[in-house]
mmCIF file of C-alpha atoms in Angstrom:
data_model
loop_
_atom_site.group_PDB
_atom_site.id
_atom_site.type_symbol
_atom_site.label_atom_id
_atom_site.label_comp_id
_atom_site.label_asym_id
_atom_site.label_seq_id
_atom_site.Cartn_x
_atom_site.Cartn_y
_atom_site.Cartn_z
ATOM 1 C CA MET A 267 64.669 -122.934 171.080
ATOM 2 C CA ARG A 268 65.311 -119.221 170.548
ATOM 3 C CA ARG A 269 68.457 -118.235 168.689
ATOM 4 C CA THR A 270 71.203 -116.746 170.867
ATOM 5 C CA ALA A 271 71.866 -113.187 169.760
ATOM 6 C CA ALA A 272 75.491 -112.591 168.838
ATOM 7 C CA GLY A 273 77.268 -109.313 169.450
ATOM 8 C CA GLU A 274 80.537 -107.461 169.269
ATOM 9 C CA ASP A 275 82.796 -107.031 172.297
ATOM 10 C CA GLU A 276 84.849 -103.943 172.991
ATOM 11 C CA TRP A 277 86.760 -102.570 175.945
ATOM 12 C CA VAL A 278 86.272 -99.502 178.101
ATOM 13 C CA ARG A 279 89.219 -98.301 180.165
ATOM 14 C CA THR A 280 88.621 -96.573 183.502
ATOM 15 C CA ASP A 281 90.709 -93.875 185.169
ATOM 16 C CA ASP A 282 92.448 -96.420 187.418
ATOM 17 C CA GLY A 283 93.342 -98.737 184.550
ATOM 18 C CA ALA A 284 90.555 -101.339 184.759
ATOM 19 C CA ARG A 285 89.430 -102.769 181.406
ATOM 20 C CA LEU A 286 85.679 -103.378 181.258
ATOM 21 C CA ARG A 287 84.313 -105.789 178.670
ATOM 22 C CA VAL A 288 81.323 -104.357 176.827
ATOM 23 C CA ARG A 289 79.078 -106.191 174.362
ATOM 24 C CA ARG A 290 76.848 -104.531 171.798
ATOM 25 C CA VAL A 291 73.958 -106.378 170.172
ATOM 26 C CA GLY A 292 71.429 -104.957 167.743
ATOM 27 C CA ALA A 293 71.408 -101.974 165.401
ATOM 28 C CA PRO A 294 72.929 -98.805 166.910
ATOM 29 C CA ASP A 295 70.279 -96.558 165.329
ATOM 30 C CA ARG A 296 67.578 -98.122 167.503
ATOM 31 C CA PRO A 297 66.685 -97.141 171.084
ATOM 32 C CA THR A 298 69.576 -98.013 173.394
ATOM 33 C CA ILE A 299 69.361 -100.196 176.499
ATOM 34 C CA VAL A 300 72.291 -100.556 178.915
ATOM 35 C CA LEU A 301 72.339 -103.627 181.168
ATOM 36 C CA ALA A 302 74.280 -103.759 184.468
ATOM 37 C CA HIS A 303 74.470 -107.199 186.106
ATOM 38 C CA GLY A 304 74.615 -108.155 189.758
ATOM 39 C CA TRP A 305 77.090 -109.599 192.215
ATOM 40 C CA ALA A 306 79.154 -112.623 191.105
ATOM 41 C CA CYS A 307 77.649 -112.535 187.611
ATOM 42 C CA ARG A 308 78.769 -111.390 184.142
ATOM 43 C CA LEU A 309 77.132 -109.945 181.072
ATOM 44 C CA GLU A 310 76.028 -113.414 179.918
ATOM 45 C CA TYR A 311 73.605 -113.372 182.844
ATOM 46 C CA TRP A 312 71.502 -111.046 180.650
ATOM 47 C CA GLN A 313 71.482 -113.455 177.687
ATOM 48 C CA PRO A 314 67.760 -114.289 178.072
ATOM 49 C CA GLN A 315 66.912 -110.581 177.815
ATOM 50 C CA ILE A 316 69.471 -109.905 175.069
ATOM 51 C CA ASP A 317 67.943 -112.682 172.959
ATOM 52 C CA LEU A 318 64.464 -111.194 173.413
ATOM 53 C CA LEU A 319 65.420 -107.542 172.891
ATOM 54 C CA ALA A 320 68.161 -107.490 170.255
ATOM 55 C CA ASP A 321 65.804 -107.593 167.262
ATOM 56 C CA ARG A 322 64.203 -104.285 168.256
ATOM 57 C CA PHE A 323 66.793 -102.433 170.323
ATOM 58 C CA HIS A 324 70.468 -101.584 170.566
ATOM 59 C CA VAL A 325 71.520 -103.500 173.677
ATOM 60 C CA ILE A 326 74.750 -102.792 175.568
ATOM 61 C CA ALA A 327 75.834 -105.076 178.416
ATOM 62 C CA TYR A 328 79.079 -104.991 180.361
ATOM 63 C CA ASP A 329 81.062 -106.977 182.903
ATOM 64 C CA GLN A 330 81.418 -105.219 186.243
ATOM 65 C CA ARG A 331 85.073 -104.832 187.201
ATOM 66 C CA GLY A 332 86.676 -108.082 188.324
ATOM 67 C CA HIS A 333 83.679 -110.008 186.986
ATOM 68 C CA GLY A 334 83.528 -111.930 183.737
ATOM 69 C CA GLU A 335 86.417 -110.781 181.576
ATOM 70 C CA SER A 336 86.793 -107.304 183.091
ATOM 71 C CA SER A 337 89.956 -106.637 185.056
ATOM 72 C CA PRO A 338 89.746 -105.526 188.719
ATOM 73 C CA GLY A 339 91.765 -102.325 188.365
ATOM 74 C CA ARG A 340 93.397 -100.657 191.363
ATOM 75 C CA ARG A 341 90.240 -99.557 193.205
ATOM 76 C CA SER A 342 88.215 -101.809 195.476
ATOM 77 C CA ILE A 343 84.589 -102.235 194.515
ATOM 78 C CA ASP A 344 82.277 -99.912 196.426
ATOM 79 C CA ALA A 345 79.324 -97.700 195.521
ATOM 80 C CA ASP A 346 81.549 -94.938 194.106
ATOM 81 C CA VAL A 347 83.430 -97.393 191.899
ATOM 82 C CA LEU A 348 80.203 -98.963 190.646
ATOM 83 C CA ALA A 349 78.925 -95.488 189.785
ATOM 84 C CA ASP A 350 82.146 -94.418 188.075
ATOM 85 C CA ASP A 351 82.373 -97.607 186.013
ATOM 86 C CA LEU A 352 78.801 -97.216 184.801
ATOM 87 C CA ALA A 353 79.572 -93.609 183.917
ATOM 88 C CA HIS A 354 82.599 -94.706 181.868
ATOM 89 C CA VAL A 355 80.574 -97.335 179.988
ATOM 90 C CA ILE A 356 77.751 -94.946 179.161
ATOM 91 C CA ASP A 357 80.004 -91.990 178.318
ATOM 92 C CA GLN A 358 82.112 -94.092 175.937
ATOM 93 C CA CYS A 359 79.448 -96.368 174.436
ATOM 94 C CA VAL A 360 76.187 -94.386 174.327
ATOM 95 C CA ARG A 361 76.852 -91.772 171.682
ATOM 96 C CA SER A 362 73.884 -90.672 169.617
ATOM 97 C CA ARG A 363 70.947 -90.884 172.022
ATOM 98 C CA ARG A 364 70.070 -91.324 175.674
ATOM 99 C CA ALA A 365 69.731 -94.855 177.038
ATOM 100 C CA VAL A 366 67.307 -96.787 179.181
ATOM 101 C CA VAL A 367 69.624 -97.981 181.953
ATOM 102 C CA VAL A 368 68.740 -101.320 183.580
ATOM 103 C CA GLY A 369 70.331 -102.809 186.696
ATOM 104 C CA HIS A 370 69.791 -106.070 188.508
ATOM 105 C CA SER A 371 70.845 -106.354 192.175
ATOM 106 C CA MET A 372 74.347 -104.813 192.370
ATOM 107 C CA GLY A 373 73.636 -103.260 188.973
ATOM 108 C CA GLY A 374 70.663 -101.463 190.508
ATOM 109 C CA ILE A 375 72.942 -100.170 193.271
ATOM 110 C CA ALA A 376 75.298 -98.921 190.538
ATOM 111 C CA ILE A 377 72.490 -96.952 188.875
ATOM 112 C CA GLN A 378 71.399 -95.293 192.114
ATOM 113 C CA ALA A 379 75.004 -94.459 193.008
ATOM 114 C CA TRP A 380 75.545 -93.100 189.471
ATOM 115 C CA TRP A 381 72.609 -90.724 189.828
ATOM 116 C CA GLN A 382 73.782 -89.665 193.264
ATOM 117 C CA ARG A 383 77.436 -89.182 192.240
ATOM 118 C CA HIS A 384 77.093 -87.984 188.621
ATOM 119 C CA PRO A 385 73.602 -86.420 188.385
ATOM 120 C CA ASP A 386 74.352 -84.070 185.480
ATOM 121 C CA ARG A 387 75.926 -86.820 183.372
ATOM 122 C CA ALA A 388 73.119 -89.227 184.244
ATOM 123 C CA ARG A 389 70.493 -86.682 183.276
ATOM 124 C CA ALA A 390 72.226 -86.006 179.974
ATOM 125 C CA THR A 391 72.724 -89.647 178.960
ATOM 126 C CA SER A 392 69.723 -91.603 180.277
ATOM 127 C CA SER A 393 66.046 -91.421 179.425
ATOM 128 C CA ALA A 394 64.664 -93.987 181.886
ATOM 129 C CA ALA A 395 65.706 -96.572 184.464
ATOM 130 C CA VAL A 396 64.682 -100.106 185.376
ATOM 131 C CA LEU A 397 65.769 -101.326 188.821
ATOM 132 C CA ALA A 398 65.324 -105.064 189.417
ATOM 133 C CA ASN A 399 65.751 -106.961 192.697
ATOM 134 C CA THR A 400 67.902 -104.293 194.268
ATOM 135 C CA THR A 401 68.385 -102.122 197.345
ATOM 136 C CA TRP A 402 69.957 -98.889 198.529
ATOM 137 C CA GLY A 403 71.699 -100.756 201.354
ATOM 138 C CA GLY A 404 70.902 -102.770 204.446
ATOM 139 C CA LEU A 405 71.735 -106.132 202.915
ATOM 140 C CA VAL A 406 73.023 -107.604 206.173
ATOM 141 C CA ARG A 407 69.808 -106.693 207.951
ATOM 142 C CA GLY A 408 67.502 -107.718 205.140
ATOM 143 C CA THR A 409 68.827 -110.900 203.560
ATOM 144 C CA ARG A 410 67.156 -114.206 204.416
ATOM 145 C CA VAL A 411 69.272 -116.533 202.255
ATOM 146 C CA LEU A 412 70.788 -118.466 205.156
ATOM 147 C CA PRO A 413 67.937 -120.708 206.387
ATOM 148 C CA LEU A 414 67.707 -119.730 210.057
ATOM 149 C CA LEU A 415 64.193 -120.504 211.291
ATOM 150 C CA ASN A 416 63.281 -121.121 207.656
ATOM 151 C CA GLY A 417 64.371 -117.603 206.748
ATOM 152 C CA LEU A 418 62.081 -115.875 209.234
ATOM 153 C CA VAL A 419 65.001 -114.033 210.839
ATOM 154 C CA PRO A 420 68.274 -112.773 209.383
ATOM 155 C CA ALA A 421 71.408 -114.733 210.068
ATOM 156 C CA PRO A 422 73.841 -113.135 212.540
ATOM 157 C CA GLU A 423 76.002 -110.584 210.746
ATOM 158 C CA ARG A 424 79.201 -112.451 211.554
ATOM 159 C CA LEU A 425 77.830 -115.666 210.050
ATOM 160 C CA GLY A 426 76.667 -113.892 206.905
ATOM 161 C CA ARG A 427 80.003 -112.173 206.420
ATOM 162 C CA PHE A 428 81.846 -115.435 207.010
ATOM 163 C CA VAL A 429 79.786 -117.438 204.518
ATOM 164 C CA PHE A 430 79.619 -114.855 201.723
ATOM 165 C CA GLY A 431 83.179 -113.669 202.317
ATOM 166 C CA LEU A 432 84.728 -117.113 201.831
ATOM 167 C CA PRO A 433 87.129 -116.882 198.853
ATOM 168 C CA ILE A 434 86.454 -120.409 197.632
ATOM 169 C CA ARG A 435 85.342 -121.422 194.162
ATOM 170 C CA LEU A 436 81.660 -122.270 193.905
ATOM 171 C CA PRO A 437 81.350 -125.841 192.603
ATOM 172 C CA ASP A 438 78.924 -126.369 189.745
ATOM 173 C CA THR A 439 77.282 -129.507 191.125
ATOM 174 C CA VAL A 440 73.774 -130.876 191.449
ATOM 175 C CA LEU A 441 73.779 -129.980 195.147
ATOM 176 C CA THR A 442 74.862 -126.399 194.477
ATOM 177 C CA ARG A 443 72.238 -125.942 191.784
ATOM 178 C CA GLU A 444 69.540 -127.241 194.117
ATOM 179 C CA ALA A 445 70.702 -124.885 196.875
ATOM 180 C CA VAL A 446 70.496 -121.994 194.406
ATOM 181 C CA ARG A 447 66.993 -123.048 193.361
ATOM 182 C CA LEU A 448 65.785 -123.381 196.949
ATOM 183 C CA ARG A 449 67.387 -120.297 198.507
ATOM 184 C CA VAL A 450 68.040 -117.793 195.716
ATOM 185 C CA MET A 451 65.044 -118.499 193.479
ATOM 186 C CA ASN A 452 61.382 -119.282 194.069
ATOM 187 C CA PRO A 453 61.497 -123.056 194.625
ATOM 188 C CA ARG A 454 57.808 -123.420 193.798
ATOM 189 C CA SER A 455 58.294 -122.309 190.200
ATOM 190 C CA ALA A 456 62.008 -122.089 189.305
ATOM 191 C CA THR A 457 63.203 -124.968 187.169
ATOM 192 C CA ARG A 458 66.391 -126.959 187.620
ATOM 193 C CA GLU A 459 67.512 -125.722 184.215
ATOM 194 C CA GLN A 460 67.162 -122.118 185.389
ATOM 195 C CA ALA A 461 69.068 -122.894 188.594
ATOM 196 C CA ALA A 462 71.812 -124.556 186.554
ATOM 197 C CA PHE A 463 72.115 -121.420 184.391
ATOM 198 C CA VAL A 464 72.549 -119.176 187.447
ATOM 199 C CA THR A 465 75.014 -121.591 189.048
ATOM 200 C CA ARG A 466 77.129 -121.812 185.892
ATOM 201 C CA ILE A 467 77.347 -118.023 185.720
ATOM 202 C CA VAL A 468 78.294 -117.577 189.391
ATOM 203 C CA ALA A 469 80.762 -120.483 189.271
ATOM 204 C CA THR A 470 82.863 -118.556 186.731
ATOM 205 C CA CYS A 471 83.359 -115.596 189.083
ATOM 206 C CA ASP A 472 86.820 -115.274 190.603
ATOM 207 C CA PRO A 473 86.316 -116.414 194.229
ATOM 208 C CA LYS A 474 88.477 -113.639 195.677
ATOM 209 C CA ILE A 475 86.582 -110.963 193.762
ATOM 210 C CA ARG A 476 83.274 -112.564 194.707
ATOM 211 C CA ALA A 477 84.208 -112.592 198.400
ATOM 212 C CA ARG A 478 85.603 -109.046 198.488
ATOM 213 C CA THR A 479 82.620 -107.693 196.612
ATOM 214 C CA ALA A 480 80.180 -109.428 198.952
ATOM 215 C CA LEU A 481 81.826 -107.801 201.973
ATOM 216 C CA SER A 482 81.781 -104.402 200.248
ATOM 217 C CA LEU A 483 78.103 -104.744 199.364
ATOM 218 C CA ALA A 484 77.329 -105.607 202.974
ATOM 219 C CA ASP A 485 78.662 -102.188 203.971
ATOM 220 C CA ILE A 486 76.938 -100.133 201.263
ATOM 221 C CA ALA A 487 74.433 -97.684 202.727
ATOM 222 C CA LEU A 488 73.336 -95.282 199.996
ATOM 223 C CA GLY A 489 70.054 -94.620 201.761
ATOM 224 C CA PRO A 490 66.834 -93.167 200.331
ATOM 225 C CA ASP A 491 68.649 -90.117 198.962
ATOM 226 C CA ALA A 492 70.049 -92.340 196.208
ATOM 227 C CA ALA A 493 66.590 -93.343 195.011
ATOM 228 C CA ARG A 494 65.408 -89.737 195.234
ATOM 229 C CA ALA A 495 68.365 -88.666 193.076
ATOM 230 C CA ILE A 496 66.959 -90.493 190.041
ATOM 231 C CA ASP A 497 65.459 -87.897 187.726
ATOM 232 C CA VAL A 498 63.954 -89.988 184.892
ATOM 233 C CA PRO A 499 60.927 -92.302 184.606
ATOM 234 C CA THR A 500 61.710 -95.430 186.585
ATOM 235 C CA SER A 501 60.279 -98.931 186.773
ATOM 236 C CA VAL A 502 61.065 -100.978 189.879
ATOM 237 C CA ILE A 503 60.879 -104.784 189.735
ATOM 238 C CA VAL A 504 60.639 -106.921 192.874
ATOM 239 C CA GLY A 505 60.374 -110.647 193.483
ATOM 240 C CA ARG A 506 57.806 -111.728 196.043
ATOM 241 C CA VAL A 507 60.058 -114.598 197.188
ATOM 242 C CA ASP A 508 63.347 -112.692 196.968
ATOM 243 C CA ARG A 509 65.481 -113.599 199.996
ATOM 244 C CA ILE A 510 68.561 -111.576 199.028
ATOM 245 C CA THR A 511 66.879 -108.217 198.400
ATOM 246 C CA PRO A 512 63.398 -108.776 199.850
ATOM 247 C CA SER A 513 60.514 -107.063 198.090
ATOM 248 C CA TRP A 514 60.158 -104.439 200.819
ATOM 249 C CA MET A 515 63.542 -103.059 199.731
ATOM 250 C CA GLY A 516 62.334 -102.500 196.181
ATOM 251 C CA ARG A 517 59.032 -101.078 197.391
ATOM 252 C CA GLY A 518 60.991 -98.612 199.501
ATOM 253 C CA ILE A 519 62.954 -97.509 196.426
ATOM 254 C CA ALA A 520 59.716 -97.170 194.454
ATOM 255 C CA ALA A 521 58.171 -95.022 197.204
ATOM 256 C CA GLU A 522 61.136 -92.628 197.210
ATOM 257 C CA VAL A 523 61.243 -92.411 193.401
ATOM 258 C CA ASP A 524 57.509 -91.748 193.442
ATOM 259 C CA ARG A 525 58.042 -89.005 196.020
ATOM 260 C CA ARG A 526 59.968 -87.158 193.311
ATOM 261 C CA GLY A 527 57.264 -87.921 190.735
ATOM 262 C CA HIS A 528 59.391 -90.237 188.607
ATOM 263 C CA LEU A 529 57.935 -93.684 189.300
ATOM 264 C CA ASP A 530 56.506 -95.214 186.151
ATOM 265 C CA ARG A 531 55.329 -98.309 187.992
ATOM 266 C CA LEU A 532 56.202 -101.016 190.499
ATOM 267 C CA VAL A 533 56.196 -104.544 189.042
ATOM 268 C CA GLU A 534 55.931 -107.597 191.293
ATOM 269 C CA PHE A 535 56.810 -111.023 189.938
ATOM 270 C CA ASP A 536 56.300 -114.325 191.738
ATOM 271 C CA THR A 537 60.043 -114.954 191.690
ATOM 272 C CA GLY A 538 63.051 -115.069 193.931
ATOM 273 C CA HIS A 539 66.132 -112.902 193.435
ATOM 274 C CA ALA A 540 66.841 -114.097 189.880
ATOM 275 C CA SER A 541 63.807 -112.524 188.215
ATOM 276 C CA THR A 542 65.735 -112.094 184.967
ATOM 277 C CA VAL A 543 66.155 -115.866 184.760
ATOM 278 C CA GLU A 544 62.954 -117.023 186.454
ATOM 279 C CA THR A 545 60.716 -114.884 184.237
ATOM 280 C CA PRO A 546 62.922 -113.816 181.314
ATOM 281 C CA GLU A 547 59.979 -112.850 179.121
ATOM 282 C CA GLY A 548 58.389 -110.776 181.892
ATOM 283 C CA VAL A 549 61.555 -108.810 182.612
ATOM 284 C CA ALA A 550 62.322 -108.348 178.905
ATOM 285 C CA ALA A 551 58.770 -107.124 178.285
ATOM 286 C CA GLU A 552 59.108 -104.527 181.053
ATOM 287 C CA ILE A 553 62.450 -103.316 179.685
ATOM 288 C CA ALA A 554 60.970 -103.139 176.175
ATOM 289 C CA ARG A 555 57.947 -101.233 177.460
ATOM 290 C CA MET A 556 60.201 -98.624 179.058
ATOM 291 C CA ALA A 557 62.355 -98.399 175.921
ATOM 292 C CA ASP A 558 59.269 -97.955 173.739
ATOM 293 C CA LEU A 559 57.943 -95.221 175.993
ATOM 294 C CA TYR A 560 61.142 -93.340 176.756
ATOM 295 C CA GLY A 561 63.962 -94.645 174.555
#
């Protein structure tokens, strides 16, 4: 079993008073990687990658506001808030060199919004980007998590908003873990241990924050301009069995980044939405490749 990399936690304060928990792992004189997690998660979601990267890189991960140990602040989570929080983390924690900025799901939305909202700061503080299992919007239209006709058609918008907007605590049970494995991950290859890891992470999320954030994400519509705003080499990761952000969403981002001449490559894994957990070595290797090339 691989040793879990330890790190030091610190706090970043935003303009509206939110306190964001930030964890540093690895030597600060090495190339820097910043990790932004997705909806209903926390920085520990990146532990598989942190364990694989910390020996060679300076890794910074943070809790999105209201998630993990970060406070919610006075602003509601939307694309602008995600962008501003990422800007605060990078401005206060990335000091001596530019970082490779990595986002999974909502974290990928944060990176695109950051480039769209703070292009000069993003250009000055980042050297490359990795966008995993993410979108620029259209989640209501694209998601296939609810099993209507075996996922062949999206659930009605009202049903999706009702289910994901329920402010109830997610129970960490065998049934919940199996539902996560079957609907969020690739059931042909994801293990029950991997599903249990994802379920444990999501179960710690405050149910009110989880519900409010889900409804906000449903309304986010950054559009292709957000992907075109990225001005550094970018790797886009998609999961072929991703039902939350289907692979066509990531391919669309890759096409727009490529239109600007900044696509490093598009990587397709045989995973569901939780690529970072389903293929931890594959995702870590792609992040390391980008850090070696551009960090």
